[in-house]
Amino acid sequence: MDKVKKIYTRNEFYTAALILVLAVFIELRSGLFFTSNNILDILRAMIVPGMLGLSEYIVMVSGGCDVSFPYSAALSMYSTIILLKAVDFMGNVMIAFLLSCLFGIVIGMVNGLIIMRYRFPVLIVTLATCSICQGILFGILNAHEIPAIPQPIQSLAKSMLIRTYSEKAQMAGSLPLVFLVFFILTAAVWFLMRRTAMGRSIFAVGGDVGSAERIGIKVNYVYMFIYGFAGFIAGLTGMTRVVLMDTCHPNTFSGMDMTVIAAVILGGTKVTGGSGSITGVMLGTLLFVIVNNSLQLMGIPNYWQKFFLGVLIVLGTGIAAFQVSRKRKKGKAG
Amino acid sequence: MIKQFKQMPVAGNWACSARDSVKRQLLLVVVLFAVMSILKPSLFLTSSNLNAMAYQFPEYGLIALGVMFAMIAGGIDLSLIGIANLTAILMAKLLILWTREEMSGIQNIGIFFICFLLCMMIGAVCGMLNGCLISGLKIPAMLATLGSLQLFSGIGMIITKGKAITGVPEAYVRMGTGKLFGFLPVPLVIYMAAVFACYYIMSRSTFGMRLKLMGTSQKAALFAGQNNKRTTVKAHMAGGILASFSGLIMLARMNSARPDFGSSYTMQSILIVVLGGVDPAGGFGTVRGVVLATLILQCFSSGLNMFPTISPYLKQLAWGLTLLVVMIMNFYSRQRKAE
C-alpha cells in the first residue's frame, strides 16, 4: 500500500499518465499512432533530445541549469566536420565521434572551470559561453550548411538497425544504427548516477554544497567532472545529429534548449538539485516528442506548438514545486 | 572555513565597490566615445549616427531595467522580451481594428491613449503571472520565466499565425519615431521618464527598500514582517510594464510586430544588468549603474557597426566574453575589499 502511495506522488507517474492519454487520444482521432512506422519515428526523434536531456539531467541534479549545449554541440560538430573535410578523411567513423567529443569536453571544461573557481550562477555563465560559441561559430568560422559530409559518416547514416513496413499506414519505417549510441549512453549515465561514487557525489553536491564539502567530497573535482561530461555528451550528440540528418547544419540545435530543459523538469528532476531519475528524463522527452510529432496527426496548426510547450513547462514545474511545498507542510504537521 | 567566510558577499562592500564601479563605468563611456570618435570621426560623430543611437538603446534599455528589478529581488526575468513582443502584437491588432482613415487627430490620440493603457495593463498582468508563479508556486525564477517566455511568445504566435503583422496606422509610427520639441526622440523621452521613475522607486520609496531587503535575505525580510510574496509580484509587474513600453517603441520603429523579434535582447539585458553592478545573487543594484552600462553597450555596438569588415556575429562573442570578464573582475574587487 505504501508503495502505491509513493508512485502517486511522483512526477514520473503524471508524465506517464499524460503520455498514455495522449497516445490513446491520437490513436482514436487518426488511427495512425500505434503503427510500426510512427513508433519508430518517435524513437528516432527521441535520440537527439534524449541525449541532450541526459546531459542536462546530470547538470540539474548538481543544482545548475546549463543552457550552453545547443551551441556547444553545434560548434563541436561543425569544427569536426570542417577538420575532417580539410584532411579528406576516409578512416573509421569512431575518430569523427571522438574528435567531436573532444571539442565538446574542452568547451564543457571552460564552463566547469569558471563555475568551480568563482561559483557564479550556472545559468549566467552558460548563457555567456553559449553566446561565445555562437560568435565563434558564425563570426570566426563563418558557418553555413555543409551538405557533402565525409564518406564514412555518410555510409553510417545509411545503415539501419531495424526496417519495417506498416500495412496500415502504407509507409516504411526504419531505425538508424546510431540509436545504439543513444541506448549505450543512457545505460552508461544510469550506471554513473546509480552505481558509482561519483554519481552519489553529484547528488550530494546538488542537495547541499556545504554538507557535501564537510563529508569530504571534493566539490571542485565533481564540478569539473559534471561540466566536462556534459560537454562530452554535447559533442557526441552533435556528431549523432550529423549522422541522423546526413548533413551538417550549424543552426540545427537552436531553440532546442527550452524543450530539453522542459522535458527534464517534466520528468521530475528537481531544478534545485539533488533529485531526479533517468526514467523521468526519458518519459519527459517522450512526451515532448509525441506532442511535437503528433500535433500534425491531430490536425492542429504548427504555430500552436510553442504555446503548448510553454503550458507544459509551467504546469510541469508548477506541479513539482507544489508537491515539494505540500510535502514540507506535511512534514511540519507530522 | 576562513576562506569561505571571506567569499561571503557583504552588503556594505557591494555598496562601496558600486561607487567605484560607477566612476569606472563613466570613464569607460567617455573613453569608448572618444576612441570611436577619433577612429571614425566622419561616421561616428555625425548627427545621424547619434540619432540612430538614441533610437536604438531605449528598446533594450527598458528591458534591462526590468531585469534589474527581478535580479535585485534575488531572481531573474528571461520572459521580458516575450512580454514586449506580445504587447507589440496586441497593440498592432488593436490599432488596426480601431483606427479609421477619416478620424481626426484628437480622436487618434484618444485611441492611442486607450491602447497605451491597455498594453500597460497587459504587461502588468504578464508580470503578475511571473510573480505569482515564483512567489506562489515557489518555482525557481529562472524556470518560471523561461516557461512563461515560451507561453507569451506562443500566444503571440497563435495571434499572428506565425507571420508578422504589418499595416500599423501611419499616425502611430509618426508619433513613435518623431521628436519632442524638434530634437528629443520620443523613445528617448520614454526611456528617460522610466529611468526617473525607477530611480525614485529604488531610492526613495518603501517598496525599493523592501525589495533590496528581500533580495539580501528572504528570511530576514520575513522576520521583519514583510510580505515577500507581494514584493516579488510587484517587482515582476514593474518589469512587465517596462517591457510593454519597450514593445510599443519596437512596434513604432519596425512598423510591424513579430512574435520572435529581438531574441538576442535577453542575453544583452542580462549582460547590461551584470555590467551595471547589480549583484546576481540579489539585494544590490543601482539604476545609475544600469543606465551607464546601457550607454556603454550602445557605444560599443554602434562603434563596431562602423567597421563593415567585422561580422555582426562577432558582437555575440564580445558580449559573452565581456559578461564573463566583468563578473570575474567584480569578484576580485569584492574579494580585495573584504580583506
XYZ file of C-alpha atoms in Angstrom:
673
model
C 0.000 0.000 0.000
C 2.791 2.355 0.899
C 4.483 1.721 -2.390
C 1.353 2.597 -4.353
C 1.070 5.841 -2.463
C 4.666 6.652 -3.286
C 4.084 6.183 -7.001
C 1.170 8.611 -6.941
C 3.254 11.437 -5.568
C 5.950 11.136 -8.193
C 6.170 13.337 -11.247
C 7.038 10.382 -13.455
C 3.600 8.950 -12.779
C 1.804 12.038 -14.074
C 4.048 12.258 -17.123
C 3.464 8.602 -17.963
C -0.278 9.004 -17.494
C -0.284 12.069 -19.748
C 1.633 10.165 -22.421
C -0.861 7.309 -22.272
C -3.857 9.632 -22.518
C -2.283 11.488 -25.417
C -1.424 8.268 -27.251
C -4.943 6.876 -26.907
C -6.432 10.215 -27.951
C -4.279 10.434 -31.064
C -4.996 6.799 -31.920
C -8.727 7.455 -31.657
C -8.559 10.564 -33.811
C -6.208 9.457 -36.551
C -5.784 5.730 -36.072
C -2.141 6.114 -37.025
C -0.411 6.249 -33.674
C 0.256 2.588 -32.947
C 1.739 1.800 -36.344
C 5.258 0.478 -36.579
C 6.477 3.414 -38.637
C 5.080 6.012 -36.231
C 6.637 4.315 -33.234
C 9.990 4.049 -34.985
C 9.653 7.711 -35.978
C 9.116 8.668 -32.372
C 12.079 6.583 -31.224
C 14.203 8.185 -33.922
C 13.076 11.675 -32.940
C 13.927 10.892 -29.321
C 17.616 10.294 -29.976
C 18.906 13.881 -30.017
C 16.677 15.467 -27.341
C 17.115 12.356 -25.198
C 20.906 12.586 -25.294
C 20.877 16.303 -24.559
C 18.355 15.609 -21.816
C 20.830 13.241 -20.173
C 23.496 15.943 -20.089
C 21.020 18.471 -18.698
C 19.902 15.872 -16.145
C 23.402 15.483 -14.742
C 23.878 19.251 -14.516
C 20.455 19.760 -12.968
C 20.981 17.077 -10.335
C 24.082 19.013 -9.295
C 21.917 22.102 -8.843
C 22.697 24.041 -12.031
C 20.944 24.783 -15.286
C 23.038 24.509 -18.437
C 21.847 26.466 -21.477
C 25.065 26.353 -23.494
C 24.547 22.896 -25.028
C 22.781 23.886 -28.290
C 25.744 25.882 -29.483
C 28.498 23.869 -27.819
C 27.105 20.827 -29.640
C 26.836 22.781 -32.891
C 30.357 24.181 -32.539
C 31.998 20.822 -31.809
C 30.036 19.188 -34.614
C 30.877 21.890 -37.139
C 34.570 22.153 -36.304
C 34.930 18.369 -36.506
C 33.318 18.246 -39.922
C 35.441 21.051 -41.385
C 38.581 19.471 -39.927
C 37.698 16.083 -41.421
C 36.861 17.640 -44.758
C 40.173 19.502 -44.776
C 42.161 16.252 -44.485
C 39.860 14.312 -46.856
C 39.005 11.904 -44.070
C 38.436 8.269 -45.078
C 39.149 6.362 -41.859
C 36.993 4.925 -39.098
C 33.820 6.764 -38.065
C 34.842 6.376 -34.431
C 37.529 9.001 -34.975
C 34.896 11.530 -36.046
C 32.883 10.822 -32.909
C 35.968 11.004 -30.692
C 37.082 14.305 -32.192
C 33.657 15.849 -31.726
C 33.529 14.633 -28.122
C 36.963 16.120 -27.512
C 35.812 19.541 -28.703
C 32.743 19.194 -26.508
C 34.836 18.299 -23.464
C 37.042 21.370 -23.967
C 34.003 23.681 -24.089
C 32.476 21.946 -21.093
C 35.727 22.268 -19.148
C 35.686 26.040 -19.696
C 32.220 26.144 -18.141
C 33.373 23.900 -15.324
C 36.495 25.915 -14.616
C 34.597 29.183 -14.238
C 31.820 27.645 -12.152
C 34.266 25.744 -9.973
C 36.548 28.711 -9.293
C 34.006 31.507 -8.857
C 30.726 29.719 -8.053
C 28.758 32.133 -10.257
C 25.142 31.294 -11.149
C 25.373 28.477 -13.697
C 22.692 29.947 -15.942
C 24.543 33.233 -16.423
C 27.892 31.547 -17.057
C 26.428 29.132 -19.594
C 24.445 31.921 -21.277
C 27.776 33.694 -21.756
C 29.549 30.605 -23.101
C 26.581 29.938 -25.365
C 26.942 33.433 -26.780
C 30.696 32.930 -27.195
C 30.203 29.616 -29.024
C 27.669 31.250 -31.300
C 30.100 34.084 -32.007
C 32.923 31.662 -32.843
C 30.649 29.527 -34.996
C 29.141 32.283 -37.128
C 31.636 35.119 -36.732
C 35.007 33.384 -36.982
C 34.201 30.106 -38.757
C 31.533 31.712 -40.975
C 29.373 28.646 -40.557
C 26.876 27.594 -43.222
C 25.321 24.310 -44.176
C 27.706 21.576 -45.389
C 25.601 19.104 -47.387
C 28.537 16.954 -48.519
C 29.756 15.302 -45.340
C 32.746 12.885 -45.336
C 32.194 9.456 -46.858
C 32.490 7.256 -43.711
C 29.825 9.316 -41.912
C 27.548 9.125 -44.933
C 27.759 5.348 -45.012
C 26.946 5.207 -41.292
C 23.942 7.434 -41.944
C 22.620 4.868 -44.407
C 22.950 1.856 -42.118
C 19.788 0.974 -40.246
C 19.109 -1.087 -37.164
C 15.516 -2.080 -37.974
C 13.451 -1.751 -41.107
C 9.720 -2.325 -41.129
C 6.750 -1.770 -43.337
C 3.352 -0.872 -41.920
C 0.357 -2.119 -43.911
C -1.993 0.215 -42.080
C -0.176 3.454 -42.798
C 1.239 2.283 -46.124
C 4.623 3.562 -45.031
C 8.043 2.114 -44.410
C 9.751 2.853 -41.124
C 13.331 2.497 -40.036
C 15.525 2.991 -37.028
C 19.092 4.157 -37.731
C 22.109 2.410 -36.286
C 23.075 5.452 -34.172
C 20.140 4.621 -31.935
C 22.637 2.296 -30.293
C 24.747 5.321 -29.287
C 21.733 6.756 -27.507
C 20.969 3.427 -25.863
C 24.519 2.868 -24.634
C 24.782 6.434 -23.366
C 21.563 6.050 -21.394
C 22.849 2.866 -19.800
C 26.195 4.499 -19.050
C 24.605 7.537 -17.409
C 22.328 5.266 -15.374
C 25.355 3.307 -14.186
C 27.243 6.511 -13.401
C 24.442 8.085 -11.392
C 23.224 4.997 -9.549
C 26.201 2.702 -9.127
C 29.327 4.824 -8.725
C 30.746 7.046 -6.010
C 30.882 9.929 -8.481
C 27.146 9.672 -9.080
C 26.435 9.759 -5.360
C 28.737 12.785 -5.054
C 26.806 14.597 -7.790
C 23.551 14.003 -5.921
C 25.195 15.140 -2.672
C 26.548 18.355 -4.229
C 23.110 19.105 -5.653
C 21.484 18.529 -2.293
C 23.735 20.849 -0.334
C 27.194 22.019 -1.378
C 28.241 22.884 2.149
C 27.335 19.487 3.576
C 28.943 17.734 0.638
C 32.175 19.597 1.329
C 32.029 18.675 5.008
C 31.642 14.954 4.386
C 34.799 15.094 2.330
C 33.586 15.257 -1.274
C 35.995 17.172 -3.466
C 33.378 19.575 -4.807
C 35.666 21.279 -7.311
C 36.596 17.937 -8.828
C 32.910 16.981 -9.055
C 32.045 20.258 -10.800
C 34.823 19.744 -13.345
C 33.601 16.221 -13.996
C 29.955 17.285 -14.393
C 30.602 20.019 -16.920
C 33.276 18.040 -18.741
C 30.870 15.116 -19.060
C 28.018 17.405 -20.161
C 30.351 18.782 -22.835
C 31.257 15.241 -23.867
C 27.583 14.386 -24.344
C 27.060 17.613 -26.296
C 29.892 16.689 -28.668
C 28.560 13.155 -29.059
C 25.085 14.487 -29.779
C 26.464 16.883 -32.392
C 28.025 14.044 -34.360
C 24.924 11.875 -33.927
C 22.817 14.686 -35.329
C 25.044 14.874 -38.412
C 24.595 11.150 -38.966
C 20.840 11.382 -38.492
C 20.357 14.337 -40.822
C 23.009 13.263 -43.332
C 24.048 16.911 -43.486
C 25.789 19.403 -41.220
C 23.721 22.473 -40.395
C 25.062 24.921 -37.772
C 21.588 26.067 -36.707
C 20.258 22.575 -36.169
C 20.140 22.868 -32.370
C 18.850 26.406 -31.960
C 15.732 26.622 -29.831
C 16.248 23.118 -28.524
C 17.415 24.348 -25.108
C 13.897 25.102 -23.892
C 12.424 21.769 -24.973
C 15.228 19.781 -23.414
C 15.140 21.657 -20.100
C 11.355 21.377 -20.009
C 11.476 17.647 -20.732
C 13.937 17.036 -17.926
C 11.842 19.031 -15.460
C 8.620 17.346 -16.512
C 10.308 14.044 -15.808
C 10.568 15.008 -12.170
C 14.150 16.236 -11.907
C 14.245 18.933 -9.261
C 15.606 22.233 -10.520
C 17.065 22.992 -7.115
C 19.186 19.873 -7.442
C 19.718 16.637 -5.606
C 16.900 14.605 -7.083
C 15.779 13.091 -10.358
C 15.667 9.857 -12.305
C 16.625 8.707 -15.783
C 13.215 7.112 -16.275
C 11.749 10.565 -15.716
C 14.090 12.156 -18.259
C 13.117 9.584 -20.875
C 9.400 9.941 -20.142
C 9.622 13.745 -20.328
C 11.470 13.552 -23.635
C 8.944 11.061 -24.973
C 6.095 13.385 -24.037
C 7.653 16.291 -25.903
C 8.454 14.211 -28.943
C 4.881 12.939 -29.066
C 3.494 16.463 -28.732
C 5.831 17.691 -31.486
C 5.232 14.779 -33.835
C 1.563 14.367 -33.299
C 0.141 17.861 -33.466
C 0.029 17.409 -37.212
C -1.575 13.980 -36.869
C -4.364 15.632 -34.891
C -4.727 18.485 -37.328
C -3.559 21.287 -35.060
C -1.581 24.026 -36.850
C 2.148 24.141 -36.226
C 2.195 27.573 -34.633
C 0.382 26.230 -31.579
C 3.488 24.243 -30.679
C 5.204 26.994 -28.739
C 2.110 27.699 -26.702
C 1.709 24.037 -25.714
C 5.375 23.926 -24.831
C 5.004 26.917 -22.522
C 1.906 25.486 -20.857
C 3.676 22.165 -20.320
C 6.735 23.838 -18.799
C 4.688 25.999 -16.437
C 2.435 23.091 -15.464
C 5.333 20.673 -15.051
C 7.413 22.966 -12.895
C 4.289 24.097 -11.059
C 3.180 20.574 -10.105
C 6.694 19.664 -8.989
C 7.068 22.825 -6.909
C 3.606 22.456 -5.439
C 4.335 18.898 -4.326
C 7.547 19.965 -2.637
C 5.793 22.674 -0.657
C 2.954 20.309 0.290
C 5.396 17.694 1.494
C 7.173 20.318 3.564
C 3.901 21.384 5.161
C 3.017 17.773 5.934
C 6.427 17.273 7.494
C 5.848 20.222 9.790
C 2.412 18.988 10.833
C 3.528 15.413 11.487
C 36.383 27.994 6.846
C 38.125 31.367 6.891
C 38.385 31.322 3.130
C 34.683 30.671 2.852
C 33.925 33.500 5.192
C 35.847 35.931 3.065
C 33.923 34.977 -0.011
C 30.644 35.843 1.575
C 29.169 38.948 -0.015
C 28.668 41.752 2.464
C 26.155 44.430 1.607
C 28.475 47.238 2.645
C 31.179 46.045 0.339
C 28.864 45.923 -2.616
C 27.798 49.491 -1.965
C 31.410 50.565 -1.639
C 32.564 48.903 -4.818
C 29.467 50.260 -6.520
C 30.655 53.806 -6.033
C 33.925 52.803 -7.634
C 32.209 50.938 -10.409
C 30.061 53.953 -11.298
C 33.224 56.005 -11.665
C 34.810 53.222 -13.695
C 31.773 52.987 -15.924
C 31.579 56.716 -16.507
C 35.218 56.634 -17.518
C 34.526 53.711 -19.856
C 31.650 55.553 -21.571
C 33.831 58.625 -22.136
C 36.807 56.582 -23.341
C 34.689 54.460 -25.689
C 33.016 57.526 -27.087
C 36.355 59.293 -27.575
C 38.030 56.278 -29.176
C 35.187 55.760 -31.619
C 35.099 59.455 -32.450
C 38.821 59.522 -33.129
C 38.833 56.303 -35.146
C 35.854 57.116 -37.342
C 35.086 60.831 -36.973
C 33.314 61.020 -40.299
C 30.892 58.239 -39.361
C 30.566 58.162 -35.587
C 30.347 61.855 -34.743
C 27.554 62.611 -37.187
C 24.116 63.677 -36.099
C 22.527 60.773 -37.981
C 24.586 58.221 -36.052
C 23.908 59.866 -32.695
C 20.254 59.982 -33.648
C 20.234 56.307 -34.536
C 21.854 55.507 -31.219
C 19.205 57.470 -29.351
C 16.507 55.469 -31.126
C 18.129 52.067 -30.538
C 19.096 51.802 -26.910
C 15.756 52.648 -25.236
C 14.374 49.324 -26.517
C 16.740 47.064 -24.653
C 17.499 49.684 -22.014
C 13.912 49.379 -20.781
C 14.143 45.592 -20.740
C 17.407 45.812 -18.808
C 15.701 47.997 -16.201
C 13.027 45.325 -15.873
C 15.629 42.591 -15.430
C 17.276 44.780 -12.796
C 14.147 44.694 -10.620
C 13.927 40.909 -10.881
C 17.610 40.447 -10.168
C 17.616 42.739 -7.124
C 14.697 40.666 -5.827
C 17.044 37.687 -5.984
C 15.703 36.107 -9.171
C 15.942 36.773 -12.870
C 13.446 37.513 -15.611
C 14.003 35.931 -19.019
C 10.462 36.458 -20.274
C 10.544 40.239 -20.764
C 11.247 40.086 -24.481
C 8.237 37.790 -24.798
C 6.076 40.327 -22.968
C 7.423 43.112 -25.185
C 6.586 41.208 -28.364
C 3.164 40.200 -27.085
C 2.219 43.796 -26.264
C 3.553 44.964 -29.624
C 1.369 42.376 -31.385
C -1.733 43.217 -29.373
C -1.167 46.952 -29.828
C -0.838 46.476 -33.582
C -4.031 44.401 -33.657
C -5.969 46.939 -31.591
C -4.750 49.889 -33.630
C -5.624 48.243 -36.916
C -9.015 47.297 -35.531
C -9.982 50.662 -34.100
C -8.469 53.417 -36.217
C -10.086 54.634 -39.409
C -8.696 56.783 -42.182
C -11.172 59.592 -41.679
C -10.511 60.070 -37.972
C -9.274 63.420 -36.729
C -6.072 63.973 -34.764
C -7.818 64.267 -31.397
C -9.700 61.004 -31.929
C -6.475 59.302 -32.932
C -4.696 60.498 -29.847
C -7.596 59.328 -27.691
C -7.441 55.849 -29.204
C -3.674 55.721 -28.843
C -4.049 56.627 -25.225
C -6.620 53.877 -24.574
C -4.476 51.316 -26.392
C -1.452 52.500 -24.473
C -3.215 51.972 -21.156
C -4.471 48.545 -22.243
C -0.981 47.460 -23.265
C 0.469 48.661 -19.997
C -2.136 46.543 -18.248
C -1.242 43.522 -20.373
C 2.407 43.983 -19.438
C 1.452 44.249 -15.784
C -0.728 41.122 -15.944
C 2.052 39.142 -17.647
C 4.493 40.314 -14.986
C 1.983 39.433 -12.291
C 1.738 35.910 -13.688
C 5.517 35.623 -13.431
C 5.472 36.926 -9.900
C 2.692 34.547 -8.870
C 4.484 31.543 -10.374
C 7.635 32.484 -8.493
C 6.241 33.503 -5.125
C 3.020 31.492 -5.033
C 4.046 28.179 -6.539
C 7.698 28.597 -5.495
C 9.045 27.765 -8.944
C 12.644 28.988 -9.301
C 12.544 32.371 -11.059
C 14.742 31.249 -13.896
C 12.500 28.345 -14.870
C 9.230 30.114 -14.282
C 10.249 32.924 -16.622
C 11.788 30.511 -19.109
C 8.424 28.775 -19.299
C 6.406 31.975 -19.431
C 8.675 33.246 -22.217
C 7.526 30.266 -24.268
C 3.968 30.895 -23.175
C 3.937 34.575 -24.128
C 5.648 34.089 -27.455
C 3.368 31.098 -28.046
C 0.306 33.288 -27.535
C 1.848 35.842 -29.896
C 2.463 33.046 -32.392
C -1.180 31.968 -32.214
C -2.482 35.520 -32.686
C -0.262 36.197 -35.686
C -0.306 32.614 -37.007
C 3.480 32.814 -37.171
C 3.600 35.745 -39.573
C 4.460 39.389 -38.975
C 1.671 41.921 -38.500
C 2.075 44.959 -40.724
C -0.006 47.969 -41.650
C 0.140 49.854 -38.368
C -1.570 53.277 -38.729
C 0.885 55.826 -40.008
C -0.029 58.338 -37.337
C 1.240 55.944 -34.681
C 4.508 55.311 -36.458
C 4.996 59.045 -36.936
C 4.341 59.637 -33.262
C 6.602 56.838 -32.078
C 9.538 57.791 -34.265
C 9.050 61.548 -34.015
C 10.810 64.081 -31.886
C 9.539 66.065 -28.943
C 10.201 69.818 -29.344
C 12.019 69.006 -32.560
C 15.127 67.495 -31.006
C 14.262 64.874 -28.378
C 13.406 61.475 -29.920
C 10.206 60.107 -28.375
C 11.756 56.712 -27.398
C 14.483 58.560 -25.532
C 11.865 60.633 -23.684
C 10.009 57.467 -22.651
C 13.277 55.892 -21.553
C 14.256 58.922 -19.506
C 10.868 59.035 -17.836
C 11.171 55.334 -16.985
C 14.663 55.881 -15.601
C 13.457 58.670 -13.316
C 10.519 56.581 -12.147
C 12.803 53.601 -11.425
C 15.298 55.833 -9.680
C 12.570 57.224 -7.471
C 11.213 53.724 -6.723
C 14.602 52.265 -5.898
C 15.993 55.039 -3.769
C 13.025 56.899 -2.293
C 10.111 54.507 -1.900
C 9.344 51.899 0.746
C 8.948 49.301 -1.987
C 12.546 49.840 -3.122
C 13.816 49.368 0.405
C 11.723 46.233 0.859
C 12.932 44.861 -2.468
C 16.581 45.266 -1.500
C 15.991 43.731 1.917
C 14.193 40.764 0.401
C 16.952 40.259 -2.168
C 19.612 40.322 0.532
C 17.841 37.796 2.719
C 14.386 36.354 2.238
C 14.345 35.094 5.793
C 15.360 38.384 7.358
C 12.704 40.165 5.303
C 10.112 37.672 6.501
C 11.121 38.142 10.130
C 10.964 41.893 9.648
C 7.274 41.416 8.943
C 7.390 41.994 5.201
C 5.054 40.361 2.757
C 7.606 38.789 0.438
C 5.015 37.468 -1.982
C 3.689 40.935 -2.573
C 7.141 42.388 -3.099
C 8.057 39.687 -5.633
C 4.831 40.160 -7.578
C 5.317 43.922 -7.602
C 8.907 43.642 -8.816
C 7.874 41.431 -11.726
C 4.926 43.677 -12.519
C 7.300 46.626 -12.779
C 9.411 44.550 -15.169
C 6.340 43.667 -17.234
C 5.264 47.301 -17.546
C 8.765 48.368 -18.608
C 8.823 45.544 -21.176
C 5.473 46.667 -22.588
C 6.907 50.176 -23.137
C 9.779 48.568 -24.964
C 7.304 46.658 -27.119
C 5.472 49.849 -28.043
C 8.740 51.507 -29.104
C 9.711 48.461 -31.154
C 6.349 48.474 -32.916
C 6.813 52.093 -33.962
C 10.395 51.568 -35.127
C 9.865 48.350 -37.062
C 6.406 49.318 -38.292
C 5.499 45.670 -37.727
C 5.211 43.140 -34.910
C 6.570 39.599 -34.820
C 6.480 37.046 -32.009
C 10.144 36.133 -32.381
C 11.689 39.567 -32.679
C 14.690 40.605 -30.585
C 15.655 37.193 -29.254
C 19.167 38.485 -28.597
C 17.817 41.067 -26.155
C 17.601 38.528 -23.319
C 21.336 37.931 -23.335
C 22.028 41.608 -23.871
C 19.850 42.738 -20.973
C 21.452 40.282 -18.534
C 24.853 41.471 -19.709
C 23.841 45.105 -19.104
C 22.494 44.397 -15.638
C 25.573 42.474 -14.507
C 27.832 45.063 -16.152
C 25.853 47.708 -14.285
C 26.975 46.276 -10.964
C 23.787 44.504 -9.908
C 24.549 41.551 -7.657
C 23.395 38.370 -9.487
C 22.590 36.875 -6.080
C 20.183 39.737 -5.375
C 19.964 42.556 -2.881
C 22.020 45.223 -4.515
C 21.952 47.327 -7.667
C 21.605 50.918 -8.790
C 19.626 52.463 -11.618
C 22.610 54.702 -12.359
C 24.861 51.717 -12.981
C 22.372 50.037 -15.290
C 21.847 53.226 -17.348
C 25.585 53.712 -17.729
C 26.025 50.072 -18.753
C 23.323 50.534 -21.396
C 25.225 53.523 -22.792
C 28.497 51.554 -22.803
C 26.888 48.743 -24.759
C 25.304 51.100 -27.283
C 28.575 52.994 -27.876
C 30.388 49.697 -28.292
C 27.922 48.171 -30.710
C 27.458 51.362 -32.748
C 31.213 51.624 -32.925
C 31.542 48.053 -34.170
C 28.963 48.782 -36.837
C 31.324 51.433 -38.213
C 33.680 48.677 -39.326
C 31.932 46.788 -42.102
C 34.606 44.078 -42.185
C 33.668 42.864 -38.697
C 30.924 40.252 -38.757
C 27.886 41.141 -36.655
C 28.140 37.702 -35.055
C 31.434 38.688 -33.503
C 29.396 41.043 -31.342
C 27.910 37.997 -29.643
C 31.365 36.666 -28.956
C 32.272 40.046 -27.474
C 29.110 40.134 -25.296
C 29.770 36.697 -23.865
C 33.432 37.429 -23.137
C 32.604 40.821 -21.599
C 29.991 39.277 -19.322
C 32.459 36.696 -18.005
C 35.321 39.182 -17.639
C 33.153 41.735 -15.816
C 31.830 39.112 -13.428
C 35.341 37.871 -12.675
C 36.621 41.431 -12.204
C 33.769 42.217 -9.801
C 34.589 39.029 -7.921
C 38.203 40.050 -7.371
C 37.453 43.640 -6.476
C 34.943 42.427 -3.916
C 37.447 39.977 -2.517
C 40.048 42.714 -2.217
C 37.593 44.928 -0.380
C 36.775 42.116 2.017
C 40.415 41.733 3.025
